[in-house]
Structures are given as structure tokens and as C-alpha cells.
Amino acid sequence: MELTGAEIIIECLKAEDIDYVFGYPGGAVLHIYDAFYQQEEVQHILVRHEQGATHAADGYARSTGKPGVVLVTSGPGATNAVTGIATAYMDSIPMIVITGQVPSHLIGNDAFQEVDSVGITRPIVKHNFLIEDVKDIAMVFKKAFYVATTGRPGPVVIDIPKDITAEKTEFSYPSEINMRSYNPVVEVHTGQIKRAVDMMIGAERPMIYTGGGVILGNGSEQLRQMTRKLGFPITSTLMGLGAYPASDKQFVGMLGMHGTYEANMGMHHCDVLIAIGARFDDRVTGNLEKFCPGAKIIHVDVDPASISKNVKVDVPIVGEVVQVLEEFLAAIDKTKKTPNTAALKKWWNQIDEWRSQDCLKYDRDSEIIKPQFVLEKMFEITKGEAFVTSDVGQHQMFAAQYYGFDEPRRWINSGGLGTMGFGLPAAMGVQLAHPDDLVMCVTGEASIQMCIQELATCRQYDLPLKIINLNNRYMGMVRQWQEFFYEKRYAMSYMNALPDFVKLAESYGHVGIKVEKPADVVPALKEALSQKDRLVFLDFITDQEENVYPMIPAGAGLNEMILV
Amino acid sequence: MVYEENTTDAVEMRHIISIILENEAGALSRVAGLFSARAYNIESLTVAPTDDPSLSRMTLVTSGTDEVVEQVCKQLNKLIDVVKLVNLTDDVHVERELILIKVQAENEQRDEVKRIVDIFHGQVIDMTDTTYIIEVTGDSEKIDAVLKALEHMTMLEVERSGQLGMCRGDKGMV
Ligand SMILES: Cc1ncc(C[n+]2csc(CCOP(=O)(O)OP(=O)(O)O)c2C)c(N)n1
């Protein structure tokens, strides 16, 4: 039987087991929307802005490991999606974005709602396609899902002219795919595994440094086994939190600009650094000239281009994280070398001494609500089991520091691009994927306003999110930099004319609660959690000029932190 | 250890890179876009379909430290359209470039241009009463030398093809 291009798109999504598509209609995609209307298997979630669609699909993908799917119209639909595509790209999130395009014969004519979507998105996608023939749709979808989800994952854009969605052809979905120009599967180099393990066992001051790659590659279990077997300290980037349990003694906390003292000092003084699925981002390394001066570096990554990009590596290992870690485990079991226990003991003593600095201490007796206090209580009350999304700013760092994640895919935030507006729509995607779980969005009064319209989407689909608004009346992170580096000239960082968030939440049909005193924090959190099927917006009026500590100022090394 | 800049191991070298890529709309802009987005140098770039019309071959000349060029190659390899990439600089290889020059040639200049063209084994491929178009092929040093030899004359137009390159020996690229 012949199907229209639009129907074929739906069939492709079914074949890929897609349950949700996040989108927003418009002229160029009307045939596709019509096809959606006539079936029930793939559910379409109507957002209120295309940026929301991309972040929702992204949150869905981060929390499940499955690709998120977005559908937007041509022109402004596509351009509104750009921020979300770039956000996914920077954090290597598998996502398929279907953009409508003007009819084929109008392409290049500056037609109504025409933009060169393939051109605009080229630098922020893993790959993109312009479909030129209805017969190509099935193959392009197969390729798109394959490319998006294998190797180092990433977003893929499929641009489809309107006329092609109306044309008809026979449909059959390819069961296999072979692309001569794309071979994500790599053989792990056994010689390198041995070299790496010898180096690890010989280490006197080792440090394991893991990133988002461990989570994306589902290597958490193997990482735990290896870390416990070796008994080494382990730190994580912002993106890798949860891969190794935060509550475990071997975990020394997050590293980098707002990392813990023990993690950063441990990095600086280590003699063997084992980097796994992390990319030596500038927020992590600080000044490269001063980075890990005495360390031999082992680097495991699925993307060869990540290796030796910023930091010269001694033992590069390209491969899927699970496979490499399993080979590490086998090689550790086999090796006849014995670890230098005396040196390791000394190293742990040193680390414990750094730890005793208690670098995350803050004024727990404050009369004003401290943002750290809210996160700490939220962690206690939820037993660390919630899915937590965040926006970008101080609240993001506080969440990363004070909410200890014990499981992967629970901490959902925009690390690479640092996109304000991410938290709320991302939480929608997480909640849809995990309808029975607690999903919380930690945000600030500036960030939340960037995608606030999605409160309507939450109402429409009954998504009972818990929004934790740390309202300091400032773009806190901007203000902090202005305090430190611009002599407190707070240019444009004061949030004037704030809405009444309680009323705002209520007007969207949700519950809003304003919390002004430390004593009310716990009761408010409990109240919010007890409202299981309602979205509750908690507006915490927090200390206006609290700063995120510790902090490594720009240009400094990891051993040059500013402590409280 | 970090990369040391401004030391002797960080010298910038010229590299010639051969790439086989899918002959698809947009493939060229992916390569070109990569160079501008990542601030890599690009000295010349030529591209045309191969004997297999579904593939194009591109030759690219870039310069940078070894580390930078390694990154360039890795990033190029990451592009989904790239089938194969060889840094010819690592191997014994031949390079060729073609130059077309429209040069003013009147009276005694006509003989002089002819002489220069002969010395470089080039050809005059078009003429008017006052001009010649000459064609010379060779490696880039030879092409530079032709230009130098004609420097004192009036060149109305100069067009270089950019480098082509191929490894010596009996192996093919794909
Ligand atoms: C879309 C976007 N615009 C600007 C920025 C720069 N920026 C980073 S943090 C920040 C302030 C965030 O303020 P708020 O959401 O109130 O959080 P706080 O830092 O106060 O916790 C800004 C403006 C950004 N990250 N994203």
C-alpha cells in the first residue's frame, strides 16, 4: 500500500519505538500533523514555544537514554528550536528534530517562512538531512536515528519540504543500516588497556575523573566496580554526577570551577589521572598551563577528537565506555602487579585532610533562607531519589553541590551550553518518561522566566512537577562575577519588575507557595510533595547576595581556589 | 602536561590532506564550515567528483602545529560525510597545481613570455594581439617560481587551481 510522506514519518517513528513527539504546528508541517491526528500510538505533546519542545525532548533523552523527538514548522519554528538543538549538541544528547520546509519548488526563493534550516543548524548538529524525494524518507530516518544514538550521540535534524509530505510511495523501514562513511564501532586497543592498568596499579596518588560520557554510555555499573576494586578517589564533572554514588566515601565531590576543595586539590596533586568520558572542558581544568602538573594521564573516550584536544594525554583509549571498563576490570584481575598500599594510604590521609576543610559549609543559622539550605533539605526529604533538572546560574551549582546523586540520569542540566530556560521544559520530558517518579526543577527567578510559558503545557498534560525557585532577585551568577571582578557594579543583573510567582502559577492552574523564613522551608517542601498530582511552584525568597563557593577564578589553577 | 606554545616543537607546518567524501549537497559546506567554526587555517581547497560519481575527492592544504593538524584531521573524520582521510604529508607523495595567467605581451615581450613558458614546460593556450593566456602545472614551488619570473610583466589575471595530491606507490585511497 502506498503511504503519504507524512504517514511514512509516523511509521518511521513507530518503527523506532517512539512514544512521544514534542512539537508545535505550522504551515509547512500540516500534512504531518494531519497524520498525527489519525493515529494514537505516537503521542504528540504540544509545547508553548519550540525551544520548550527541544528541551523537553532533551530531558526525555537524558533521563531515559532513548532519543528525544521534536517536530517544528519551517522558518521561525526551526529558528526557535536552534537554542535547544545547540544545548543537546554541546552535551551529546541523542535527539531527532524534524523541521518542516517550504515546498521544494520554492526553496531558495525567500518564500514565506523559509530559512535554510540545514545551513543554520549545521554547526550545532551531529548531522543533518534535507529530504528531496518521498522515497528517501524511510532511509533518512533510519540513518538519522542510527547516527544520533551511536558513537558520541548528538542531535540530528531532518528538514522536509511540505510537498514531499503529501506525495505517496510504498513504505518499508530498513531493518539494517550500513553507512560507508560512518563507523562508530571501534576495536579497543588491548595494548593500551594493559599500559593503562599498569599505570593505575603503579600509582601513588591516583585520581579518577569521570564525565557525562559515562552516563551517556551507560557505564555506571562498571565504573562502580572498577573504582571499588582499585580503592581510588573519584571525582566527577557537572555532567557526570550520579554515575558514581555521591554518598560513597571514595567520591570526593564535583571538580572544576565550583568543585570541592578535595576534588580540585586531588586533581592538582595526583600522579596518575584516569579520565573517563570527560573532555577536559575549560570549566573543569581552569588554567591549562597549571593543570595536573605532575600527572600521567589516561583518557578513555568514544570520540577520538576529544582526546588530546586540550590536554596532552599519555595513554589514549578510544572506545565505548562499557567495553573499555570491562577490559580494565579483566586486566586488573589478571595483573600480577600489586598496588602501593602504603602510598595510597598516605594519599587518602591527604585527601581526608583536604576534606576536613568542609568547603561546602555555609551559615546554617541564618535568619534569611540560604539557597544551600533549601537544597540540603530537599535532598533529605526526597532521600536523594528525585529526578532534578536545573536552569543555569548559582542555583545550578548549589544543586550540583548539595543534592547528592546516587544514580545516573537523575541530574539533568545544561552543562555545555549553559542554557537558561532549560530546566522547566526538560522536567516535562523527564516527567512524561517517568510518570510515577518525583521530578523537581531547581531554578532561579531569571531563568524560569525564559520558558515560563511551558507552565501551560504542564497544565494541559497534568505534569505534577515541583518547581524550586531560588528567588534572590538577582541574576545571581552574573551578580557574583560583578561582585568579584567589577567592584560590585551590578550592571543589569537586578531582576526588576518580578511577577508574583504564586499568582502566576495559580493563573496557569497550578499551586503556588511563597516561602520567606528558614523555618518554613521544610514544611513547604513537604506540602509540595504531598500534592502528588499537582504542579507546585515553590517561590523561596533567598539571601540576595549569597555566593557560590568554592570558586576558581578565571586564569587560576585548580589549587588556587577561593574558599568561603 | 599542556601543550607548550611558542616552543620549537610547536612550529607551524604546511600539511596537504586528501579526503574522500560523499558527493552530496552540503558536504563541501560541512568541511568549509568546520574550518571557519574552529578557526583553522585553510590555504587551498579543491573538490570534484571522482570516477565513482557518488564520491568526491577533496584536497586541502592547511597549516598548523602537529597538534592542531591532528585535531583538524580528527574533526574532519568525525563529519558523517567523510569516507576516508589521508594526511599526504606523512607519506611520499606527488603534488600538482595548475595556474592560468593572462599576461600582457606586446612586441618584444611576446618572445620573452614564450621563453619563460618554455622554461617551465608550460603552454600558451590563447592569445590576442596584446595578450597571452599561459598554463603551467607543477608543485606549488614551481608555480610560485613562474609567478616570480613574470613579476616584472603586467599580469591581467592569475588563477591557481589549488593543490592536488596523491601518495606514491601501488595502493589506492579507498
Ligand atoms: C540564555 C542565557 N542567557 C544568558 C546567560 C548568562 N547567565 C548565566 S547565569 C545567569 C543568571 C541566572 O540567574 P537566575 O536564573 O536568577 O539564577 P541565580 O544565578 O540567581 O541562581 C545569566 C544571565 C545564560 N546562561 N543563558
PDB file of C-alpha atoms in Angstrom, chain B residues 16-154:
ATOM      1  CA  ILE B  16      48.247  18.512   2.494  1.00  0.00           C
ATOM      2  CA  ILE B  17      45.213  16.377   3.260  1.00  0.00           C
ATOM      3  CA  SER B  18      43.266  14.214   0.844  1.00  0.00           C
ATOM      4  CA  ILE B  19      39.655  13.437   1.622  1.00  0.00           C
ATOM      5  CA  ILE B  20      37.131  11.138   0.004  1.00  0.00           C
ATOM      6  CA  LEU B  21      33.632  12.262   0.845  1.00  0.00           C
ATOM      7  CA  GLU B  22      30.061  11.527  -0.122  1.00  0.00           C
ATOM      8  CA  ASN B  23      29.170  13.531  -3.203  1.00  0.00           C
ATOM      9  CA  GLU B  24      26.159  15.093  -1.537  1.00  0.00           C
ATOM     10  CA  ALA B  25      24.688  18.547  -1.351  1.00  0.00           C
ATOM     11  CA  GLY B  26      26.143  20.251   1.672  1.00  0.00           C
ATOM     12  CA  ALA B  27      29.209  18.061   2.097  1.00  0.00           C
ATOM     13  CA  LEU B  28      31.537  20.834   0.961  1.00  0.00           C
ATOM     14  CA  SER B  29      29.971  23.351   3.298  1.00  0.00           C
ATOM     15  CA  ARG B  30      30.373  20.954   6.224  1.00  0.00           C
ATOM     16  CA  VAL B  31      34.106  20.873   5.588  1.00  0.00           C
ATOM     17  CA  ALA B  32      34.429  24.582   4.933  1.00  0.00           C
ATOM     18  CA  GLY B  33      32.207  25.393   7.922  1.00  0.00           C
ATOM     19  CA  LEU B  34      34.345  23.279  10.210  1.00  0.00           C
ATOM     20  CA  PHE B  35      37.414  25.314   9.308  1.00  0.00           C
ATOM     21  CA  SER B  36      35.774  28.645   9.990  1.00  0.00           C
ATOM     22  CA  ALA B  37      33.963  27.477  13.138  1.00  0.00           C
ATOM     23  CA  ARG B  38      37.123  26.114  14.718  1.00  0.00           C
ATOM     24  CA  ALA B  39      39.395  28.871  13.435  1.00  0.00           C
ATOM     25  CA  TYR B  40      41.654  26.511  11.496  1.00  0.00           C
ATOM     26  CA  ASN B  41      43.736  27.805   8.603  1.00  0.00           C
ATOM     27  CA  ILE B  42      42.802  26.833   5.106  1.00  0.00           C
ATOM     28  CA  GLU B  43      45.247  27.682   2.332  1.00  0.00           C
ATOM     29  CA  SER B  44      43.658  25.926  -0.577  1.00  0.00           C
ATOM     30  CA  LEU B  45      40.821  23.557  -1.210  1.00  0.00           C
ATOM     31  CA  THR B  46      39.853  21.761  -4.381  1.00  0.00           C
ATOM     32  CA  VAL B  47      36.972  19.372  -4.837  1.00  0.00           C
ATOM     33  CA  ALA B  48      35.396  17.427  -7.695  1.00  0.00           C
ATOM     34  CA  PRO B  49      33.609  14.120  -8.226  1.00  0.00           C
ATOM     35  CA  THR B  50      35.757  11.016  -8.698  1.00  0.00           C
ATOM     36  CA  ASP B  51      35.389   8.159 -11.181  1.00  0.00           C
ATOM     37  CA  ASP B  52      32.662   6.927  -8.805  1.00  0.00           C
ATOM     38  CA  PRO B  53      30.089   9.721  -9.140  1.00  0.00           C
ATOM     39  CA  SER B  54      28.752   9.095  -5.629  1.00  0.00           C
ATOM     40  CA  LEU B  55      32.089  10.194  -4.167  1.00  0.00           C
ATOM     41  CA  SER B  56      34.043  13.427  -4.298  1.00  0.00           C
ATOM     42  CA  ARG B  57      37.708  13.893  -3.680  1.00  0.00           C
ATOM     43  CA  MET B  58      38.902  16.943  -1.900  1.00  0.00           C
ATOM     44  CA  THR B  59      42.442  18.134  -1.407  1.00  0.00           C
ATOM     45  CA  LEU B  60      43.026  20.583   1.333  1.00  0.00           C
ATOM     46  CA  VAL B  61      46.125  22.498   2.300  1.00  0.00           C
ATOM     47  CA  THR B  62      46.308  23.754   5.833  1.00  0.00           C
ATOM     48  CA  SER B  63      48.993  24.798   8.243  1.00  0.00           C
ATOM     49  CA  GLY B  64      49.400  24.459  11.947  1.00  0.00           C
ATOM     50  CA  THR B  65      51.328  22.757  14.688  1.00  0.00           C
ATOM     51  CA  ASP B  66      51.236  18.960  14.716  1.00  0.00           C
ATOM     52  CA  GLU B  67      48.661  19.030  17.495  1.00  0.00           C
ATOM     53  CA  VAL B  68      46.379  21.405  15.652  1.00  0.00           C
ATOM     54  CA  VAL B  69      46.612  19.450  12.413  1.00  0.00           C
ATOM     55  CA  GLU B  70      45.878  16.237  14.298  1.00  0.00           C
ATOM     56  CA  GLN B  71      42.738  17.892  15.659  1.00  0.00           C
ATOM     57  CA  VAL B  72      41.814  19.122  12.179  1.00  0.00           C
ATOM     58  CA  CYS B  73      42.071  15.568  10.851  1.00  0.00           C
ATOM     59  CA  LYS B  74      40.073  14.111  13.739  1.00  0.00           C
ATOM     60  CA  GLN B  75      37.339  16.702  13.361  1.00  0.00           C
ATOM     61  CA  LEU B  76      37.195  16.124   9.603  1.00  0.00           C
ATOM     62  CA  ASN B  77      36.994  12.379  10.148  1.00  0.00           C
ATOM     63  CA  LYS B  78      34.087  12.975  12.504  1.00  0.00           C
ATOM     64  CA  LEU B  79      31.999  14.548   9.750  1.00  0.00           C
ATOM     65  CA  ILE B  80      29.438  11.967   8.729  1.00  0.00           C
ATOM     66  CA  ASP B  81      30.059  12.610   5.022  1.00  0.00           C
ATOM     67  CA  VAL B  82      33.778  11.884   5.193  1.00  0.00           C
ATOM     68  CA  VAL B  83      34.570   8.356   3.982  1.00  0.00           C
ATOM     69  CA  LYS B  84      38.356   8.440   4.168  1.00  0.00           C
ATOM     70  CA  LEU B  85      41.064  10.898   5.022  1.00  0.00           C
ATOM     71  CA  VAL B  86      44.807  10.743   4.457  1.00  0.00           C
ATOM     72  CA  ASN B  87      47.349  13.300   5.530  1.00  0.00           C
ATOM     73  CA  LEU B  88      49.627  13.058   2.496  1.00  0.00           C
ATOM     74  CA  THR B  89      52.337  14.952   4.315  1.00  0.00           C
ATOM     75  CA  ASP B  90      53.049  11.810   6.343  1.00  0.00           C
ATOM     76  CA  ASP B  91      53.933   9.869   3.173  1.00  0.00           C
ATOM     77  CA  VAL B  92      55.942  10.200  -0.017  1.00  0.00           C
ATOM     78  CA  HIS B  93      53.546  11.850  -2.379  1.00  0.00           C
ATOM     79  CA  VAL B  94      53.240  13.961  -5.505  1.00  0.00           C
ATOM     80  CA  GLU B  95      51.585  17.340  -5.663  1.00  0.00           C
ATOM     81  CA  ARG B  96      50.350  19.249  -8.655  1.00  0.00           C
ATOM     82  CA  GLU B  97      48.798  22.610  -9.159  1.00  0.00           C
ATOM     83  CA  LEU B  98      47.722  24.336 -12.329  1.00  0.00           C
ATOM     84  CA  ILE B  99      47.981  28.036 -12.967  1.00  0.00           C
ATOM     85  CA  LEU B 100      46.416  30.163 -15.677  1.00  0.00           C
ATOM     86  CA  ILE B 101      47.907  33.604 -16.271  1.00  0.00           C
ATOM     87  CA  LYS B 102      46.674  36.228 -18.684  1.00  0.00           C
ATOM     88  CA  VAL B 103      49.709  38.350 -19.287  1.00  0.00           C
ATOM     89  CA  GLN B 104      50.241  41.469 -21.371  1.00  0.00           C
ATOM     90  CA  ALA B 105      52.511  40.529 -24.286  1.00  0.00           C
ATOM     91  CA  GLU B 106      53.342  43.110 -26.930  1.00  0.00           C
ATOM     92  CA  ASN B 107      56.330  43.462 -29.244  1.00  0.00           C
ATOM     93  CA  GLU B 108      59.466  42.013 -27.682  1.00  0.00           C
ATOM     94  CA  GLN B 109      57.503  40.889 -24.583  1.00  0.00           C
ATOM     95  CA  ARG B 110      55.891  38.206 -26.750  1.00  0.00           C
ATOM     96  CA  ASP B 111      59.155  36.356 -27.157  1.00  0.00           C
ATOM     97  CA  GLU B 112      60.106  36.787 -23.568  1.00  0.00           C
ATOM     98  CA  VAL B 113      56.847  35.311 -22.313  1.00  0.00           C
ATOM     99  CA  LYS B 114      57.264  32.393 -24.724  1.00  0.00           C
ATOM    100  CA  ARG B 115      60.750  31.779 -23.389  1.00  0.00           C
ATOM    101  CA  ILE B 116      59.606  31.778 -19.785  1.00  0.00           C
ATOM    102  CA  VAL B 117      56.719  29.463 -20.621  1.00  0.00           C
ATOM    103  CA  ASP B 118      59.113  27.040 -22.309  1.00  0.00           C
ATOM    104  CA  ILE B 119      61.466  27.025 -19.375  1.00  0.00           C
ATOM    105  CA  PHE B 120      58.593  25.968 -17.105  1.00  0.00           C
ATOM    106  CA  HIS B 121      57.267  23.456 -19.643  1.00  0.00           C
ATOM    107  CA  GLY B 122      54.049  25.416 -19.892  1.00  0.00           C
ATOM    108  CA  GLN B 123      51.905  26.338 -22.856  1.00  0.00           C
ATOM    109  CA  VAL B 124      50.328  29.351 -24.409  1.00  0.00           C
ATOM    110  CA  ILE B 125      46.685  28.382 -24.744  1.00  0.00           C
ATOM    111  CA  ASP B 126      45.134  31.586 -26.020  1.00  0.00           C
ATOM    112  CA  MET B 127      46.311  34.862 -27.491  1.00  0.00           C
ATOM    113  CA  THR B 128      45.247  38.267 -28.708  1.00  0.00           C
ATOM    114  CA  ASP B 129      47.347  40.972 -30.339  1.00  0.00           C
ATOM    115  CA  THR B 130      48.381  42.171 -26.928  1.00  0.00           C
ATOM    116  CA  THR B 131      47.991  39.256 -24.503  1.00  0.00           C
ATOM    117  CA  TYR B 132      48.656  35.588 -23.924  1.00  0.00           C
ATOM    118  CA  ILE B 133      46.953  33.127 -21.618  1.00  0.00           C
ATOM    119  CA  ILE B 134      49.559  30.702 -20.369  1.00  0.00           C
ATOM    120  CA  GLU B 135      49.147  27.446 -18.496  1.00  0.00           C
ATOM    121  CA  VAL B 136      51.728  25.817 -16.247  1.00  0.00           C
ATOM    122  CA  THR B 137      51.401  22.808 -13.958  1.00  0.00           C
ATOM    123  CA  GLY B 138      53.725  21.721 -11.190  1.00  0.00           C
ATOM    124  CA  ASP B 139      54.127  21.664  -7.471  1.00  0.00           C
ATOM    125  CA  SER B 140      53.486  24.858  -5.625  1.00  0.00           C
ATOM    126  CA  GLU B 141      57.157  25.879  -5.620  1.00  0.00           C
ATOM    127  CA  LYS B 142      57.251  25.748  -9.371  1.00  0.00           C
ATOM    128  CA  ILE B 143      54.029  27.727  -9.599  1.00  0.00           C
ATOM    129  CA  ASP B 144      55.478  30.332  -7.260  1.00  0.00           C
ATOM    130  CA  ALA B 145      58.596  30.443  -9.444  1.00  0.00           C
ATOM    131  CA  VAL B 146      56.540  31.098 -12.585  1.00  0.00           C
ATOM    132  CA  LEU B 147      54.827  33.970 -10.898  1.00  0.00           C
ATOM    133  CA  LYS B 148      58.171  35.347  -9.799  1.00  0.00           C
ATOM    134  CA  ALA B 149      59.565  35.058 -13.314  1.00  0.00           C
ATOM    135  CA  LEU B 150      56.648  37.040 -14.688  1.00  0.00           C
ATOM    136  CA  GLU B 151      56.637  39.568 -11.885  1.00  0.00           C
ATOM    137  CA  HIS B 152      58.075  42.377 -13.974  1.00  0.00           C
ATOM    138  CA  MET B 153      55.383  41.983 -16.617  1.00  0.00           C
ATOM    139  CA  THR B 154      51.768  43.023 -16.447  1.00  0.00           C
TER     140      THR B 154
END
